[in-house]
Amino acid sequence: MTTVHPMEADTQITRESENDGVADRARKSIQDARHRASETAHDLRERADQTAHDLRDRAEFEYELGKERLGNVSSEAERMVRRNPVLAIAGAVGVGVLVGLAMGNRRR
């Protein structure tokens, strides 16, 4: 049987107590880090959801605005053709000639 001196026993108990304290602090630090990481992930998810919602709203707005503008341009073009049908036909013929020339030059 080994005899342990009382001073050595006290030193060993003190070391074990210190080690337990370090382990407890390490566990607490890990728990705190996990909690902060979880909160950060939750915040990021909420921000991502809000950003996606904002982008979806903006896309819908821009789509509707574009649709309205296209309708206005179409209506204006129709009015212009009704007021000046000869000019409209001449313009269409001119565009056709230009496209034909451009396509003819491409084939060479």
CSV table of N, CA, C and O in Angstrom, one decimal:
chain,number,residue,atom,x,y,z
A,1,MET,N,0.8,-1.2,0.0
A,1,MET,CA,0.0,0.0,0.0
A,1,MET,C,0.9,1.2,0.0
A,1,MET,O,1.9,1.3,0.7
A,2,THR,N,0.5,2.2,-0.8
A,2,THR,CA,1.3,3.4,-0.9
A,2,THR,C,0.8,4.4,0.1
A,2,THR,O,-0.4,4.6,0.3
A,3,THR,N,1.8,5.1,0.8
A,3,THR,CA,1.4,6.1,1.8
A,3,THR,C,1.5,7.4,1.1
A,3,THR,O,2.5,7.7,0.5
A,4,VAL,N,0.5,8.2,1.3
A,4,VAL,CA,0.5,9.6,0.7
A,4,VAL,C,0.6,10.6,1.8
A,4,VAL,O,-0.1,10.5,2.8
A,5,HIS,N,1.5,11.4,1.6
A,5,HIS,CA,1.8,12.5,2.6
A,5,HIS,C,0.6,13.4,2.6
A,5,HIS,O,0.0,13.7,1.6
A,6,PRO,N,0.1,14.0,3.8
A,6,PRO,CA,-1.0,14.8,3.8
A,6,PRO,C,-0.9,16.1,2.9
A,6,PRO,O,-1.9,16.5,2.3
A,7,MET,N,0.3,16.6,2.8
A,7,MET,CA,0.5,17.8,1.9
A,7,MET,C,0.2,17.4,0.5
A,7,MET,O,-0.3,18.2,-0.3
A,8,GLU,N,0.7,16.3,0.1
A,8,GLU,CA,0.5,15.8,-1.3
A,8,GLU,C,-0.9,15.5,-1.6
A,8,GLU,O,-1.4,15.8,-2.7
A,9,ALA,N,-1.7,15.0,-0.6
A,9,ALA,CA,-3.1,14.8,-0.8
A,9,ALA,C,-3.8,16.1,-1.0
A,9,ALA,O,-4.7,16.2,-1.8
A,10,ASP,N,-3.5,17.1,-0.2
A,10,ASP,CA,-4.1,18.4,-0.3
A,10,ASP,C,-3.8,19.0,-1.7
A,10,ASP,O,-4.7,19.6,-2.4
A,11,THR,N,-2.6,18.8,-2.2
A,11,THR,CA,-2.2,19.4,-3.5
A,11,THR,C,-3.0,18.7,-4.6
A,11,THR,O,-3.5,19.3,-5.5
A,12,GLN,N,-3.1,17.4,-4.5
A,12,GLN,CA,-3.8,16.6,-5.5
A,12,GLN,C,-5.3,17.0,-5.5
A,12,GLN,O,-5.9,17.2,-6.5
A,13,ILE,N,-5.9,17.2,-4.4
A,13,ILE,CA,-7.3,17.6,-4.3
A,13,ILE,C,-7.5,19.0,-4.9
A,13,ILE,O,-8.4,19.2,-5.6
A,14,THR,N,-6.5,19.9,-4.6
A,14,THR,CA,-6.6,21.2,-5.2
A,14,THR,C,-6.5,21.2,-6.7
A,14,THR,O,-7.2,21.8,-7.4
A,15,ARG,N,-5.6,20.3,-7.2
A,15,ARG,CA,-5.5,20.2,-8.7
A,15,ARG,C,-6.7,19.7,-9.3
A,15,ARG,O,-7.2,20.1,-10.3
A,16,GLU,N,-7.3,18.6,-8.7
A,16,GLU,CA,-8.6,18.1,-9.2
A,16,GLU,C,-9.7,19.1,-9.2
A,16,GLU,O,-10.5,19.2,-10.1
A,17,SER,N,-9.7,19.9,-8.1
A,17,SER,CA,-10.7,20.9,-8.0
A,17,SER,C,-10.5,22.0,-9.1
A,17,SER,O,-11.5,22.4,-9.7
A,18,GLU,N,-9.3,22.3,-9.3
A,18,GLU,CA,-9.0,23.3,-10.4
A,18,GLU,C,-9.4,22.7,-11.8
A,18,GLU,O,-9.9,23.4,-12.6
A,19,ASN,N,-9.0,21.5,-12.0
A,19,ASN,CA,-9.4,20.8,-13.3
A,19,ASN,C,-10.9,20.8,-13.5
A,19,ASN,O,-11.4,21.0,-14.6
A,20,ASP,N,-11.6,20.5,-12.4
A,20,ASP,CA,-13.1,20.5,-12.5
A,20,ASP,C,-13.6,21.9,-12.8
A,20,ASP,O,-14.5,22.0,-13.6
A,21,GLY,N,-13.0,22.9,-12.2
A,21,GLY,CA,-13.4,24.3,-12.5
A,21,GLY,C,-13.1,24.7,-14.0
A,21,GLY,O,-13.9,25.3,-14.6
A,22,VAL,N,-12.0,24.2,-14.5
A,22,VAL,CA,-11.6,24.5,-15.9
A,22,VAL,C,-12.6,23.8,-16.8
A,22,VAL,O,-13.1,24.4,-17.8
A,23,ALA,N,-12.9,22.5,-16.5
A,23,ALA,CA,-13.9,21.8,-17.3
A,23,ALA,C,-15.2,22.4,-17.3
A,23,ALA,O,-15.9,22.5,-18.3
A,24,ASP,N,-15.7,22.9,-16.1
A,24,ASP,CA,-17.0,23.5,-16.0
A,24,ASP,C,-17.0,24.8,-16.9
A,24,ASP,O,-18.0,25.1,-17.6
A,25,ARG,N,-15.9,25.6,-16.8
A,25,ARG,CA,-15.9,26.8,-17.6
A,25,ARG,C,-15.9,26.5,-19.1
A,25,ARG,O,-16.5,27.2,-19.8
A,26,ALA,N,-15.2,25.5,-19.4
A,26,ALA,CA,-15.1,25.1,-20.9
A,26,ALA,C,-16.5,24.6,-21.3
A,26,ALA,O,-16.9,25.0,-22.4
A,27,ARG,N,-17.2,23.8,-20.5
A,27,ARG,CA,-18.5,23.4,-20.9
A,27,ARG,C,-19.5,24.6,-21.0
A,27,ARG,O,-20.2,24.7,-22.0
A,28,LYS,N,-19.4,25.6,-20.1
A,28,LYS,CA,-20.2,26.8,-20.1
A,28,LYS,C,-19.9,27.6,-21.4
A,28,LYS,O,-20.8,28.1,-22.1
A,29,SER,N,-18.6,27.7,-21.7
A,29,SER,CA,-18.2,28.5,-22.9
A,29,SER,C,-18.7,27.8,-24.2
A,29,SER,O,-19.2,28.5,-25.1
A,30,ILE,N,-18.7,26.5,-24.2
A,30,ILE,CA,-19.2,25.8,-25.4
A,30,ILE,C,-20.7,26.0,-25.5
A,30,ILE,O,-21.3,26.2,-26.6
A,31,GLN,N,-21.4,25.9,-24.4
A,31,GLN,CA,-22.9,26.1,-24.4
A,31,GLN,C,-23.2,27.5,-24.8
A,31,GLN,O,-24.1,27.7,-25.6
A,32,ASP,N,-22.5,28.5,-24.3
A,32,ASP,CA,-22.7,29.9,-24.7
A,32,ASP,C,-22.5,30.1,-26.2
A,32,ASP,O,-23.2,30.7,-26.9
A,33,ALA,N,-21.4,29.4,-26.7
A,33,ALA,CA,-21.1,29.5,-28.2
A,33,ALA,C,-22.2,28.9,-29.0
A,33,ALA,O,-22.6,29.5,-30.0
A,34,ARG,N,-22.7,27.8,-28.6
A,34,ARG,CA,-23.8,27.1,-29.3
A,34,ARG,C,-25.0,28.0,-29.3
A,34,ARG,O,-25.7,28.1,-30.3
A,35,HIS,N,-25.3,28.6,-28.2
A,35,HIS,CA,-26.5,29.4,-28.1
A,35,HIS,C,-26.3,30.6,-29.0
A,35,HIS,O,-27.3,31.0,-29.7
A,36,ARG,N,-25.2,31.3,-29.0
A,36,ARG,CA,-25.0,32.4,-29.9
A,36,ARG,C,-25.0,32.0,-31.3
A,36,ARG,O,-25.6,32.7,-32.2
A,37,ALA,N,-24.5,30.9,-31.7
A,37,ALA,CA,-24.5,30.4,-33.1
A,37,ALA,C,-25.9,30.1,-33.5
A,37,ALA,O,-26.3,30.5,-34.6
A,38,SER,N,-26.7,29.5,-32.6
A,38,SER,CA,-28.1,29.3,-32.9
A,38,SER,C,-28.9,30.6,-33.1
A,38,SER,O,-29.7,30.7,-34.1
A,39,GLU,N,-28.7,31.6,-32.3
A,39,GLU,CA,-29.3,32.9,-32.4
A,39,GLU,C,-28.9,33.5,-33.7
A,39,GLU,O,-29.7,34.1,-34.4
A,40,THR,N,-27.6,33.5,-34.0
A,40,THR,CA,-27.1,34.1,-35.3
A,40,THR,C,-27.8,33.4,-36.5
A,40,THR,O,-28.2,34.1,-37.4
A,41,ALA,N,-27.8,32.1,-36.5
A,41,ALA,CA,-28.4,31.3,-37.6
A,41,ALA,C,-29.9,31.7,-37.7
A,41,ALA,O,-30.4,31.9,-38.8
A,42,HIS,N,-30.6,31.8,-36.6
A,42,HIS,CA,-32.0,32.3,-36.6
A,42,HIS,C,-32.1,33.7,-37.2
A,42,HIS,O,-33.0,33.9,-38.1
A,43,ASP,N,-31.3,34.6,-36.8
A,43,ASP,CA,-31.3,36.0,-37.3
A,43,ASP,C,-31.1,36.0,-38.8
A,43,ASP,O,-31.7,36.7,-39.6
A,44,LEU,N,-30.1,35.2,-39.2
A,44,LEU,CA,-29.8,35.1,-40.7
A,44,LEU,C,-30.9,34.6,-41.5
A,44,LEU,O,-31.2,35.1,-42.6
A,45,ARG,N,-31.6,33.5,-40.9
A,45,ARG,CA,-32.7,33.0,-41.6
A,45,ARG,C,-33.8,34.0,-41.8
A,45,ARG,O,-34.4,34.2,-42.8
A,46,GLU,N,-34.1,34.7,-40.7
A,46,GLU,CA,-35.1,35.8,-40.8
A,46,GLU,C,-34.8,36.9,-41.8
A,46,GLU,O,-35.6,37.3,-42.5
A,47,ARG,N,-33.5,37.3,-41.8
A,47,ARG,CA,-33.1,38.3,-42.7
A,47,ARG,C,-33.2,37.8,-44.2
A,47,ARG,O,-33.6,38.5,-45.1
A,48,ALA,N,-32.8,36.6,-44.4
A,48,ALA,CA,-32.9,36.0,-45.7
A,48,ALA,C,-34.4,35.9,-46.2
A,48,ALA,O,-34.7,36.2,-47.3
A,49,ASP,N,-35.2,35.5,-45.3
A,49,ASP,CA,-36.7,35.4,-45.6
A,49,ASP,C,-37.2,36.8,-46.0
A,49,ASP,O,-37.9,36.9,-46.9
A,50,GLN,N,-36.8,37.8,-45.2
A,50,GLN,CA,-37.3,39.1,-45.4
A,50,GLN,C,-36.8,39.7,-46.7
A,50,GLN,O,-37.5,40.3,-47.5
A,51,THR,N,-35.5,39.4,-47.0
A,51,THR,CA,-34.9,39.9,-48.3
A,51,THR,C,-35.6,39.2,-49.5
A,51,THR,O,-35.9,39.9,-50.5
A,52,ALA,N,-35.9,37.9,-49.3
A,52,ALA,CA,-36.6,37.2,-50.4
A,52,ALA,C,-38.0,37.8,-50.6
A,52,ALA,O,-38.4,38.0,-51.8
A,53,HIS,N,-38.6,38.1,-49.5
A,53,HIS,CA,-40.0,38.7,-49.6
A,53,HIS,C,-39.9,40.0,-50.3
A,53,HIS,O,-40.7,40.4,-51.2
A,54,ASP,N,-38.9,40.9,-49.9
A,54,ASP,CA,-38.8,42.2,-50.5
A,54,ASP,C,-38.5,42.1,-52.0
A,54,ASP,O,-39.0,42.9,-52.8
A,55,LEU,N,-37.6,41.2,-52.4
A,55,LEU,CA,-37.2,41.0,-53.8
A,55,LEU,C,-38.4,40.5,-54.6
A,55,LEU,O,-38.6,41.0,-55.7
A,56,ARG,N,-39.2,39.6,-54.0
A,56,ARG,CA,-40.4,39.1,-54.7
A,56,ARG,C,-41.4,40.3,-54.9
A,56,ARG,O,-41.9,40.4,-56.0
A,57,ASP,N,-41.6,41.1,-53.9
A,57,ASP,CA,-42.5,42.3,-54.0
A,57,ASP,C,-42.0,43.2,-55.1
A,57,ASP,O,-42.7,43.7,-55.9
A,58,ARG,N,-40.7,43.5,-55.1
A,58,ARG,CA,-40.1,44.4,-56.1
A,58,ARG,C,-40.2,43.8,-57.5
A,58,ARG,O,-40.5,44.6,-58.4
A,59,ALA,N,-40.0,42.6,-57.6
A,59,ALA,CA,-40.1,41.9,-59.0
A,59,ALA,C,-41.6,42.0,-59.5
A,59,ALA,O,-41.8,42.3,-60.6
A,60,GLU,N,-42.5,41.8,-58.6
A,60,GLU,CA,-43.9,41.9,-59.0
A,60,GLU,C,-44.3,43.3,-59.4
A,60,GLU,O,-45.0,43.5,-60.4
A,61,PHE,N,-43.8,44.3,-58.6
A,61,PHE,CA,-44.0,45.7,-58.9
A,61,PHE,C,-43.4,46.1,-60.3
A,61,PHE,O,-44.1,46.7,-61.1
A,62,GLU,N,-42.2,45.7,-60.5
A,62,GLU,CA,-41.5,46.0,-61.8
A,62,GLU,C,-42.2,45.3,-63.0
A,62,GLU,O,-42.3,45.9,-64.0
A,63,TYR,N,-42.7,44.1,-62.8
A,63,TYR,CA,-43.4,43.3,-63.8
A,63,TYR,C,-44.7,44.1,-64.2
A,63,TYR,O,-45.0,44.3,-65.3
A,64,GLU,N,-45.5,44.5,-63.2
A,64,GLU,CA,-46.7,45.2,-63.4
A,64,GLU,C,-46.4,46.5,-64.1
A,64,GLU,O,-47.2,46.9,-65.0
A,65,LEU,N,-45.4,47.2,-63.6
A,65,LEU,CA,-45.0,48.5,-64.2
A,65,LEU,C,-44.6,48.3,-65.7
A,65,LEU,O,-45.1,49.1,-66.6
A,66,GLY,N,-43.8,47.3,-66.0
A,66,GLY,CA,-43.4,47.0,-67.4
A,66,GLY,C,-44.6,46.7,-68.2
A,66,GLY,O,-44.7,47.1,-69.4
A,67,LYS,N,-45.5,45.9,-67.7
A,67,LYS,CA,-46.7,45.5,-68.4
A,67,LYS,C,-47.6,46.7,-68.8
A,67,LYS,O,-48.1,46.8,-69.9
A,68,GLU,N,-47.7,47.6,-67.8
A,68,GLU,CA,-48.5,48.8,-68.0
A,68,GLU,C,-47.8,49.7,-69.1
A,68,GLU,O,-48.4,50.2,-70.0
A,69,ARG,N,-46.5,49.9,-69.0
A,69,ARG,CA,-45.7,50.7,-70.0
A,69,ARG,C,-45.8,50.1,-71.4
A,69,ARG,O,-46.0,50.8,-72.4
A,70,LEU,N,-45.7,48.8,-71.5
A,70,LEU,CA,-45.9,48.1,-72.8
A,70,LEU,C,-47.3,48.3,-73.3
A,70,LEU,O,-47.4,48.6,-74.5
A,71,GLY,N,-48.2,48.2,-72.5
A,71,GLY,CA,-49.6,48.5,-72.9
A,71,GLY,C,-49.8,49.9,-73.4
A,71,GLY,O,-50.4,50.2,-74.5
A,72,ASN,N,-49.1,50.9,-72.7
A,72,ASN,CA,-49.2,52.3,-73.2
A,72,ASN,C,-48.5,52.5,-74.5
A,72,ASN,O,-49.0,53.2,-75.4
A,73,VAL,N,-47.3,51.9,-74.7
A,73,VAL,CA,-46.6,52.0,-76.0
A,73,VAL,C,-47.4,51.4,-77.1
A,73,VAL,O,-47.5,51.9,-78.2
A,74,SER,N,-48.0,50.2,-76.8
A,74,SER,CA,-48.8,49.5,-77.8
A,74,SER,C,-50.0,50.4,-78.2
A,74,SER,O,-50.3,50.5,-79.4
A,75,SER,N,-50.7,51.0,-77.3
A,75,SER,CA,-51.8,51.8,-77.5
A,75,SER,C,-51.4,53.1,-78.3
A,75,SER,O,-52.1,53.5,-79.3
A,76,GLU,N,-50.3,53.6,-78.0
A,76,GLU,CA,-49.8,54.8,-78.7
A,76,GLU,C,-49.4,54.5,-80.1
A,76,GLU,O,-49.7,55.2,-81.1
A,77,ALA,N,-48.8,53.3,-80.3
A,77,ALA,CA,-48.4,52.9,-81.7
A,77,ALA,C,-49.6,52.6,-82.5
A,77,ALA,O,-49.7,53.0,-83.7
A,78,GLU,N,-50.6,52.0,-81.9
A,78,GLU,CA,-51.9,51.8,-82.6
A,78,GLU,C,-52.5,53.1,-83.0
A,78,GLU,O,-53.0,53.3,-84.2
A,79,ARG,N,-52.6,54.1,-82.1
A,79,ARG,CA,-53.1,55.4,-82.5
A,79,ARG,C,-52.4,56.1,-83.6
A,79,ARG,O,-52.9,56.7,-84.5
A,80,MET,N,-51.0,56.0,-83.5
A,80,MET,CA,-50.2,56.6,-84.6
A,80,MET,C,-50.5,55.9,-85.9
A,80,MET,O,-50.6,56.6,-86.9
A,81,VAL,N,-50.6,54.6,-86.0
A,81,VAL,CA,-50.9,53.9,-87.2
A,81,VAL,C,-52.3,54.3,-87.8
A,81,VAL,O,-52.4,54.6,-89.0
A,82,ARG,N,-53.2,54.5,-86.9
A,82,ARG,CA,-54.6,54.9,-87.3
A,82,ARG,C,-54.6,56.3,-87.9
A,82,ARG,O,-55.3,56.6,-88.8
A,83,ARG,N,-53.8,57.2,-87.3
A,83,ARG,CA,-53.7,58.6,-87.8
A,83,ARG,C,-52.9,58.7,-89.1
A,83,ARG,O,-53.3,59.5,-89.9
A,84,ASN,N,-51.9,57.9,-89.2
A,84,ASN,CA,-51.0,58.0,-90.4
A,84,ASN,C,-50.7,56.6,-91.0
A,84,ASN,O,-49.6,56.1,-90.9
A,85,PRO,N,-51.7,56.0,-91.6
A,85,PRO,CA,-51.5,54.6,-92.1
A,85,PRO,C,-50.4,54.6,-93.2
A,85,PRO,O,-49.6,53.6,-93.2
A,86,VAL,N,-50.3,55.6,-94.0
A,86,VAL,CA,-49.4,55.5,-95.1
A,86,VAL,C,-47.9,55.6,-94.6
A,86,VAL,O,-47.0,54.9,-95.0
A,87,LEU,N,-47.8,56.5,-93.6
A,87,LEU,CA,-46.5,56.6,-92.9
A,87,LEU,C,-46.1,55.3,-92.2
A,87,LEU,O,-44.9,54.9,-92.3
A,88,ALA,N,-47.0,54.7,-91.6
A,88,ALA,CA,-46.7,53.4,-90.9
A,88,ALA,C,-46.3,52.4,-91.9
A,88,ALA,O,-45.3,51.6,-91.7
A,89,ILE,N,-47.0,52.3,-93.0
A,89,ILE,CA,-46.7,51.3,-94.0
A,89,ILE,C,-45.3,51.6,-94.6
A,89,ILE,O,-44.4,50.7,-94.8
A,90,ALA,N,-45.0,52.8,-94.9
A,90,ALA,CA,-43.7,53.2,-95.4
A,90,ALA,C,-42.6,52.9,-94.4
A,90,ALA,O,-41.5,52.4,-94.8
A,91,GLY,N,-42.8,53.1,-93.2
A,91,GLY,CA,-41.8,52.8,-92.1
A,91,GLY,C,-41.6,51.3,-92.1
A,91,GLY,O,-40.5,50.8,-92.0
A,92,ALA,N,-42.7,50.5,-92.2
A,92,ALA,CA,-42.5,49.1,-92.1
A,92,ALA,C,-41.8,48.6,-93.3
A,92,ALA,O,-40.9,47.7,-93.2
A,93,VAL,N,-42.0,49.1,-94.5
A,93,VAL,CA,-41.3,48.7,-95.7
A,93,VAL,C,-39.8,49.1,-95.6
A,93,VAL,O,-38.9,48.3,-95.9
A,94,GLY,N,-39.6,50.3,-95.0
A,94,GLY,CA,-38.2,50.7,-94.8
A,94,GLY,C,-37.4,49.8,-93.9
A,94,GLY,O,-36.3,49.4,-94.1
A,95,VAL,N,-38.1,49.4,-92.8
A,95,VAL,CA,-37.4,48.5,-91.9
A,95,VAL,C,-37.2,47.1,-92.5
A,95,VAL,O,-36.1,46.5,-92.4
A,96,GLY,N,-38.2,46.7,-93.3
A,96,GLY,CA,-38.0,45.4,-94.0
A,96,GLY,C,-36.8,45.5,-95.0
A,96,GLY,O,-36.1,44.5,-95.1
A,97,VAL,N,-36.7,46.6,-95.7
A,97,VAL,CA,-35.6,46.7,-96.7
A,97,VAL,C,-34.2,46.7,-95.9
A,97,VAL,O,-33.3,46.0,-96.3
A,98,LEU,N,-34.2,47.4,-94.8
A,98,LEU,CA,-32.9,47.4,-94.0
A,98,LEU,C,-32.6,46.0,-93.5
A,98,LEU,O,-31.4,45.6,-93.5
A,99,VAL,N,-33.6,45.3,-93.0
A,99,VAL,CA,-33.3,44.0,-92.5
A,99,VAL,C,-32.9,43.1,-93.6
A,99,VAL,O,-32.0,42.2,-93.5
A,100,GLY,N,-33.5,43.2,-94.8
A,100,GLY,CA,-33.2,42.4,-95.9
A,100,GLY,C,-31.7,42.6,-96.4
A,100,GLY,O,-31.0,41.7,-96.7
A,101,LEU,N,-31.4,43.9,-96.4
A,101,LEU,CA,-30.0,44.3,-96.8
A,101,LEU,C,-29.0,43.7,-95.8
A,101,LEU,O,-27.9,43.2,-96.1
A,102,ALA,N,-29.3,43.8,-94.5
A,102,ALA,CA,-28.4,43.3,-93.5
A,102,ALA,C,-28.3,41.8,-93.6
A,102,ALA,O,-27.2,41.2,-93.4
A,103,MET,N,-29.4,41.1,-93.8
A,103,MET,CA,-29.3,39.6,-94.0
A,103,MET,C,-28.6,39.2,-95.2
A,103,MET,O,-27.8,38.3,-95.2
A,104,GLY,N,-28.8,40.0,-96.3
A,104,GLY,CA,-28.1,39.7,-97.6
A,104,GLY,C,-26.6,39.9,-97.4
A,104,GLY,O,-25.8,39.1,-97.9
A,105,ASN,N,-26.1,40.9,-96.7
A,105,ASN,CA,-24.7,41.1,-96.4
A,105,ASN,C,-24.1,40.0,-95.5
A,105,ASN,O,-22.9,39.7,-95.6
A,106,ARG,N,-24.9,39.5,-94.7
A,106,ARG,CA,-24.4,38.4,-93.8
A,106,ARG,C,-24.0,37.1,-94.6
A,106,ARG,O,-23.2,36.4,-94.2
A,107,ARG,N,-24.8,36.9,-95.6
A,107,ARG,CA,-24.6,35.6,-96.4
A,107,ARG,C,-23.4,35.6,-97.2
A,107,ARG,O,-22.9,34.6,-97.7
A,108,ARG,N,-22.8,36.8,-97.5
A,108,ARG,CA,-21.7,36.9,-98.4
A,108,ARG,C,-20.4,36.6,-97.6
A,108,ARG,O,-20.1,36.6,-96.6
